[in-house]
PDB file of C-alpha atoms and ligand atoms in Angstrom:
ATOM      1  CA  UNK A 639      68.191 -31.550  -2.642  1.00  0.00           C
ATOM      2  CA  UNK A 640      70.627 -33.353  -4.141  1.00  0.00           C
ATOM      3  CA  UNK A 641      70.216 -36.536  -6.864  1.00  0.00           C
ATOM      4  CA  UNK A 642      72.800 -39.178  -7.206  1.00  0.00           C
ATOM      5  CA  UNK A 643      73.661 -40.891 -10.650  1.00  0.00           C
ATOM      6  CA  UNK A 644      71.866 -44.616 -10.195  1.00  0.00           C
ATOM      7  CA  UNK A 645      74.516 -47.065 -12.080  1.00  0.00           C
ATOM      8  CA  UNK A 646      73.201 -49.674 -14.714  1.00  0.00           C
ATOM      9  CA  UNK A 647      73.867 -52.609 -15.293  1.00  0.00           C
ATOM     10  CA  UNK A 648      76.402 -54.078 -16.362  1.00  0.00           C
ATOM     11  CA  UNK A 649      78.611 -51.118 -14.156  1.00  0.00           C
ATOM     12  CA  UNK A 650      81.236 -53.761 -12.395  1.00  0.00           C
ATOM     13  CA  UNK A 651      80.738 -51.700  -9.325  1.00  0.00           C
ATOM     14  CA  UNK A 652      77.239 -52.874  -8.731  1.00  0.00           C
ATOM     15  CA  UNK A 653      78.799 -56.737  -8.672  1.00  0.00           C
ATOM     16  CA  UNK A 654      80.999 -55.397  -5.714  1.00  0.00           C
ATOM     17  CA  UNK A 655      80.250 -56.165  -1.910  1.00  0.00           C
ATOM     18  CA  UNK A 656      80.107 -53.104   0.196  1.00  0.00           C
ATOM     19  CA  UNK A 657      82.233 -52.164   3.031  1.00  0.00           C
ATOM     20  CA  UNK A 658      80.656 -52.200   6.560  1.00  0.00           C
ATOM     21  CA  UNK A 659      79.821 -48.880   8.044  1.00  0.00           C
ATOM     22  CA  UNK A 660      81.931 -47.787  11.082  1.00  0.00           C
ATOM     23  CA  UNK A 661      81.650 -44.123  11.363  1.00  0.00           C
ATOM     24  CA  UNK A 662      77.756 -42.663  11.935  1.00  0.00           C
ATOM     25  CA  UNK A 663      78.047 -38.974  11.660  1.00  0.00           C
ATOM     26  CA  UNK A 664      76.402 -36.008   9.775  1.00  0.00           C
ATOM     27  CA  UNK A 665      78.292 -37.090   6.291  1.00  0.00           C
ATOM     28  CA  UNK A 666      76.631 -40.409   6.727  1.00  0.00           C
ATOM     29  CA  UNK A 667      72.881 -38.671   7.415  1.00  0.00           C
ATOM     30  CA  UNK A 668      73.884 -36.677   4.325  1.00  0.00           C
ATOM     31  CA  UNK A 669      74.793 -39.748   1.624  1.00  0.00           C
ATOM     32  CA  UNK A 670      71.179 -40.974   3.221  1.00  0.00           C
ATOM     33  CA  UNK A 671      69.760 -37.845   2.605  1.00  0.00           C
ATOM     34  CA  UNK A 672      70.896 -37.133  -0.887  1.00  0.00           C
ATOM     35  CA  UNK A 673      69.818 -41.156  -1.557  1.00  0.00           C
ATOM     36  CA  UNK A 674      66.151 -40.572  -0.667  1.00  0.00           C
ATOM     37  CA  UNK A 675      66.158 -37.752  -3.066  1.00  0.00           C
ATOM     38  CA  UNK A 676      67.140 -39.828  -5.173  1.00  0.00           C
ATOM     39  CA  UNK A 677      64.666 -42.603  -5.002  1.00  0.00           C
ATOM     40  CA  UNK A 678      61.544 -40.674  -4.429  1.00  0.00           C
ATOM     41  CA  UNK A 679      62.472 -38.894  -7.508  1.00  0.00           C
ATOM     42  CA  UNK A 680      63.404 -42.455  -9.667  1.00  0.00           C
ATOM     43  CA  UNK A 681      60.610 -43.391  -8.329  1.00  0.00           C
ATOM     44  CA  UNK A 682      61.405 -46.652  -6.235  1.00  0.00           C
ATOM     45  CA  UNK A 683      60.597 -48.354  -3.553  1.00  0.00           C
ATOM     46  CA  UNK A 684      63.971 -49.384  -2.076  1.00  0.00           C
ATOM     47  CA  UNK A 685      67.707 -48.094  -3.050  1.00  0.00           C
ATOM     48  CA  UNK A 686      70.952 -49.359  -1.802  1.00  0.00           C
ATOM     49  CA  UNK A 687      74.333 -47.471  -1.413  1.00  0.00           C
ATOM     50  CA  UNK A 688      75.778 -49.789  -4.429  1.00  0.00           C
ATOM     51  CA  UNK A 689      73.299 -47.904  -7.016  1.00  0.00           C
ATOM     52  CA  UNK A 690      74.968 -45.257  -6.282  1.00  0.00           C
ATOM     53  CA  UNK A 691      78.458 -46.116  -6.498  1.00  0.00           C
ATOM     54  CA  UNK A 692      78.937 -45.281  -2.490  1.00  0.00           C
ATOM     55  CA  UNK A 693      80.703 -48.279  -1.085  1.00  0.00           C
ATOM     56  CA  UNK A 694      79.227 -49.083   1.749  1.00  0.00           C
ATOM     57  CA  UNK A 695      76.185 -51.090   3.797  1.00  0.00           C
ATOM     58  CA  UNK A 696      73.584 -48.823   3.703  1.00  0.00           C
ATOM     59  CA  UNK A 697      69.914 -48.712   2.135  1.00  0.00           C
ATOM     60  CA  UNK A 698      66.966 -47.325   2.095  1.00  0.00           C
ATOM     61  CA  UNK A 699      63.099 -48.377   1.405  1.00  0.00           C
ATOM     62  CA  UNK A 700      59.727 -47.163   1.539  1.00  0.00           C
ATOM     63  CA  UNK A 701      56.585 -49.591   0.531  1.00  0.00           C
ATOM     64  CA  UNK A 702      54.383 -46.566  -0.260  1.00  0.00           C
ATOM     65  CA  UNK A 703      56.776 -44.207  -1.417  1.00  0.00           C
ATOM     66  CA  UNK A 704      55.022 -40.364  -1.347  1.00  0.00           C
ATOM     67  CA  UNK A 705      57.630 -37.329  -2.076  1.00  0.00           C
ATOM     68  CA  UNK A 706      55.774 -35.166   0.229  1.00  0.00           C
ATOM     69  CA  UNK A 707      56.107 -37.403   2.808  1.00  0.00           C
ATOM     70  CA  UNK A 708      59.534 -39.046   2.665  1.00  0.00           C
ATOM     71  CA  UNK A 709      58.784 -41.468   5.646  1.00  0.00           C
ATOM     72  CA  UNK A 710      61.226 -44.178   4.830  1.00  0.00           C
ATOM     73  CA  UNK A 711      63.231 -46.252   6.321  1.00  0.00           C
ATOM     74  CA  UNK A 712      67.013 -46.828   6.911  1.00  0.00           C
ATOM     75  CA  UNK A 713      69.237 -49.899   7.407  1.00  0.00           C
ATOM     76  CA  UNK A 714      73.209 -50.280   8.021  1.00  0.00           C
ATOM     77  CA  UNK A 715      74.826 -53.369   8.234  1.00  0.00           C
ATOM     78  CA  UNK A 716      72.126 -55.181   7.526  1.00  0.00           C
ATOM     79  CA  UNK A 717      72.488 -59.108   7.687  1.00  0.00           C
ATOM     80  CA  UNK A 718      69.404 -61.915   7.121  1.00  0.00           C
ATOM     81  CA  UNK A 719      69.520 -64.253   9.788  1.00  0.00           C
ATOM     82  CA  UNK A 720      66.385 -66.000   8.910  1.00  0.00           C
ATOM     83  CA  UNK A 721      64.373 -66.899   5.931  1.00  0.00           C
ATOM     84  CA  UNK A 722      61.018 -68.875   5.413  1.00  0.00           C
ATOM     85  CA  UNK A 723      58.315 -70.071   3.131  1.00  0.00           C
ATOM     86  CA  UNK A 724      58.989 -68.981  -0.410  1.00  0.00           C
ATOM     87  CA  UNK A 725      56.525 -66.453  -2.695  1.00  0.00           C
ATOM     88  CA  UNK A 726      56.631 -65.454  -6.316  1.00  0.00           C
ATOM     89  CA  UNK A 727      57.703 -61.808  -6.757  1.00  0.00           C
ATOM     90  CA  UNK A 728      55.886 -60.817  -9.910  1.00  0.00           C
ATOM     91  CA  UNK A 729      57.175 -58.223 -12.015  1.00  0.00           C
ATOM     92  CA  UNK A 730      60.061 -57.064 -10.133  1.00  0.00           C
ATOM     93  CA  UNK A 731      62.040 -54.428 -11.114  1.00  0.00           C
ATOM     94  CA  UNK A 732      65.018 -52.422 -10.444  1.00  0.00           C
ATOM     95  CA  UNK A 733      66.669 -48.871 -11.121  1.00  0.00           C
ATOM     96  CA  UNK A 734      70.102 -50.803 -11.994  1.00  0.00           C
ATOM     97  CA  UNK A 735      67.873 -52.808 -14.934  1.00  0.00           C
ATOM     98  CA  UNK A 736      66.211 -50.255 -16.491  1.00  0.00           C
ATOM     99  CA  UNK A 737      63.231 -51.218 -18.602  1.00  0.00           C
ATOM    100  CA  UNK A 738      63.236 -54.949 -17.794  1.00  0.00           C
ATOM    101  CA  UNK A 739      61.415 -57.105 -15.063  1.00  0.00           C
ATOM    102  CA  UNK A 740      60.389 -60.586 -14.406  1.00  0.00           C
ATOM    103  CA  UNK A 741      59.398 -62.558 -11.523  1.00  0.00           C
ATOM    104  CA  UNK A 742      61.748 -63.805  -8.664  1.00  0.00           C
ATOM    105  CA  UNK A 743      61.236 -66.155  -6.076  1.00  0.00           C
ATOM    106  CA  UNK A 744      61.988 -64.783  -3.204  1.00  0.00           C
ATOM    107  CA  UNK A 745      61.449 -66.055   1.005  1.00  0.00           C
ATOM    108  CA  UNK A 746      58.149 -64.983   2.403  1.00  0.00           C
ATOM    109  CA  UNK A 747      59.404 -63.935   5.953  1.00  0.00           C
ATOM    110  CA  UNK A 748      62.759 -62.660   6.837  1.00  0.00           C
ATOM    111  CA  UNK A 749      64.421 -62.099   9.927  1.00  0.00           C
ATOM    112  CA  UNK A 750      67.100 -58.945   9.494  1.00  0.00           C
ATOM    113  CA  UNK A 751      69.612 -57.265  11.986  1.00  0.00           C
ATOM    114  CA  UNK A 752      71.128 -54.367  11.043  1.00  0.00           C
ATOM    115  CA  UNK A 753      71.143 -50.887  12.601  1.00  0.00           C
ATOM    116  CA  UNK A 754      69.828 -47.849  12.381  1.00  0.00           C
ATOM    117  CA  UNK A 755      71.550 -44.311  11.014  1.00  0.00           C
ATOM    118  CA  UNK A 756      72.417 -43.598  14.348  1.00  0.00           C
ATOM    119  CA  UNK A 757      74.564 -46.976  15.072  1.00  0.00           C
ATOM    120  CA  UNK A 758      71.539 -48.315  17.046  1.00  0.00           C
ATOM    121  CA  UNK A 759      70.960 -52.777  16.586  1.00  0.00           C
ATOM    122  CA  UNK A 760      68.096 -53.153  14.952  1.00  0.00           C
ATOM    123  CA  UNK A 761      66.535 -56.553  14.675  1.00  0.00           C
ATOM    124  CA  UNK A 762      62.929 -57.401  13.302  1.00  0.00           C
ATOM    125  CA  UNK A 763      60.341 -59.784  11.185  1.00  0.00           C
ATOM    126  CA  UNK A 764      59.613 -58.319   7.768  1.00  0.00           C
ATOM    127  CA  UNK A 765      57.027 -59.816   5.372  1.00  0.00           C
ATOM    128  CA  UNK A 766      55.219 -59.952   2.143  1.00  0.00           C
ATOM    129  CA  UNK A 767      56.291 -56.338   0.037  1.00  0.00           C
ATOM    130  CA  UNK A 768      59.129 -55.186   2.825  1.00  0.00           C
ATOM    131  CA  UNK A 769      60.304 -58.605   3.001  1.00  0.00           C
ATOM    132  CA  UNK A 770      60.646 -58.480  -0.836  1.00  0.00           C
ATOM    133  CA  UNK A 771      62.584 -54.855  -1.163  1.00  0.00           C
ATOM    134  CA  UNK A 772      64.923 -55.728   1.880  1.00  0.00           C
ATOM    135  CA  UNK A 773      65.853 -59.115   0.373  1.00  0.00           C
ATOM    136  CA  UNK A 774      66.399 -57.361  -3.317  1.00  0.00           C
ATOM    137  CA  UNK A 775      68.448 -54.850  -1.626  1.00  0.00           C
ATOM    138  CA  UNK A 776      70.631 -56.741   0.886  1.00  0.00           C
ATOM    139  CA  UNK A 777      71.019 -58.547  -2.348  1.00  0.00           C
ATOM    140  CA  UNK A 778      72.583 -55.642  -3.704  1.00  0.00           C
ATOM    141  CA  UNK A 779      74.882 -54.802  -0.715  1.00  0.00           C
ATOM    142  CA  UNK A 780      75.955 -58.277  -1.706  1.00  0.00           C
ATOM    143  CA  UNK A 781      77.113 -57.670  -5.663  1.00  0.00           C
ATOM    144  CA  UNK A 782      73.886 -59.261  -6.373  1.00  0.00           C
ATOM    145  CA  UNK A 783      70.898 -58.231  -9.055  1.00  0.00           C
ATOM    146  CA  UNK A 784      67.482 -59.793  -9.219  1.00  0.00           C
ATOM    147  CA  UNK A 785      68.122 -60.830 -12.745  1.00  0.00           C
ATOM    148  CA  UNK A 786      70.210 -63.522 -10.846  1.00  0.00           C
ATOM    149  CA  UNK A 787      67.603 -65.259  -9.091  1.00  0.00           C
ATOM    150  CA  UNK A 788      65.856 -65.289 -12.862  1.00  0.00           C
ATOM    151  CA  UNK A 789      65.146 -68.471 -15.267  1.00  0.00           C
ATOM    152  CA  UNK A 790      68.286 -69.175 -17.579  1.00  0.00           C
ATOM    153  CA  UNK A 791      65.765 -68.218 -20.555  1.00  0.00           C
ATOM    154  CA  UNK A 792      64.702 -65.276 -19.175  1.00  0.00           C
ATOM    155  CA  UNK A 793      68.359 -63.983 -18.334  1.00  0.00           C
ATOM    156  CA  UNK A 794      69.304 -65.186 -21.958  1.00  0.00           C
ATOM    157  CA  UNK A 795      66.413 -62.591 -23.310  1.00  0.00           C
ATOM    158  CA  UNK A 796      68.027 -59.470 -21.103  1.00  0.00           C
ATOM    159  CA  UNK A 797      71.330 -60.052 -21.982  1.00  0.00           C
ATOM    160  CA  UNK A 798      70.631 -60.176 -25.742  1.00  0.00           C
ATOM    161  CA  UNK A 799      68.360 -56.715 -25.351  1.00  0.00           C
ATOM    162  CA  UNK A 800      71.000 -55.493 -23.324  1.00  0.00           C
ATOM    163  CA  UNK A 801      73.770 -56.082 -26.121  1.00  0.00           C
ATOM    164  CA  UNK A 802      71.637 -54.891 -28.565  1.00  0.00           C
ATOM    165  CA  UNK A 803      71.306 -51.291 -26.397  1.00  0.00           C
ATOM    166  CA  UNK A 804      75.012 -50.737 -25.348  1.00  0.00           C
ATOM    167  CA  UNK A 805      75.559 -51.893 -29.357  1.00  0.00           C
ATOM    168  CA  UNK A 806      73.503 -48.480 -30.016  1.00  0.00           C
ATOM    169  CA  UNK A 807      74.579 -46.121 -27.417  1.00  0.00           C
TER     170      UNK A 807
HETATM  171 NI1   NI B1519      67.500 -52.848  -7.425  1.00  0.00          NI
END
């Protein structure tokens, strides 16, 4: 078992766009490996390469996340190629934004390629709570944080607690 370090905001390397993955072999089943360690133990429900500081298109997720279990899910590469209808994420949170949520609009059905950790396409339909955790961490794949998709007042309110925190560290 092995944990990675989850970066915070405002790390610069979460803003960054991650490299495409070329090469599938054991070192790449290992960075997954150490990663759902990671976010069963946070716990969360979804958890990009980016939180980690490992530059490249990779995440993870698991709706009903159970440490016993680990049954989640893996996705390289992956790419929305369709989005519809719109819902109100309430409350969303993230590891990167520790102690802070608010709610996002996000689509209500995506359509996502990708692949597998094998190299194998992947292409499916994802709604309601997946649709949610794929499009929050594609997002992050992309440099991007929920607290981007947030009202201007609401963002105002983070930054200011924020400042006040680092201010104190
Ligand atoms: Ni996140």
């Amino acid at each position: 078992m092995s944990v990675l370090k989850i970066l915070t905001d405002p790390d610069p390397r979460l803003r960054k766009a991650a490299a495409p993955v070329t090469t599938f072999d054991e070192k790449l089943k290992s960075i997954i490996s150490d990663m759902a360690d990671t976010m069963y133990l946070a716990p969360g429900v979804g958890l990009a390469a980016t939180q980690a500081g490992i530059d490249m298109q990779l995440l993870i997720y698991d709706p009903e996340p159970d440490p016993k279990v680990k049954n989640f899910k893996v996705l390289v590469n992956p790419e929305i190629i369709s989005s519809n209808g719109e819902v109100l994420s309430e409350n969303e949170g993230c590891l990167s934004v520790p102690d802070f949520r608010a709610d996002v609009k996000r689509a209500d059905t995506i359509s996502v390629k990708g692949m597998d950790e094998n190299g194998k396409s992947l292409e499916f339909e994802a709604d309601d709570f997946v649709s949610v955790i794929l499009q929050h961490e594609i997002d992050h794949l992309n440099g991007i944080l929920f607290i981007d998709h947030i009202s201007a007042l609401k963002r105002h309110i983070y930054r200011r607690k924020l400042k006040k925190e680092l201010k104190h560290k």
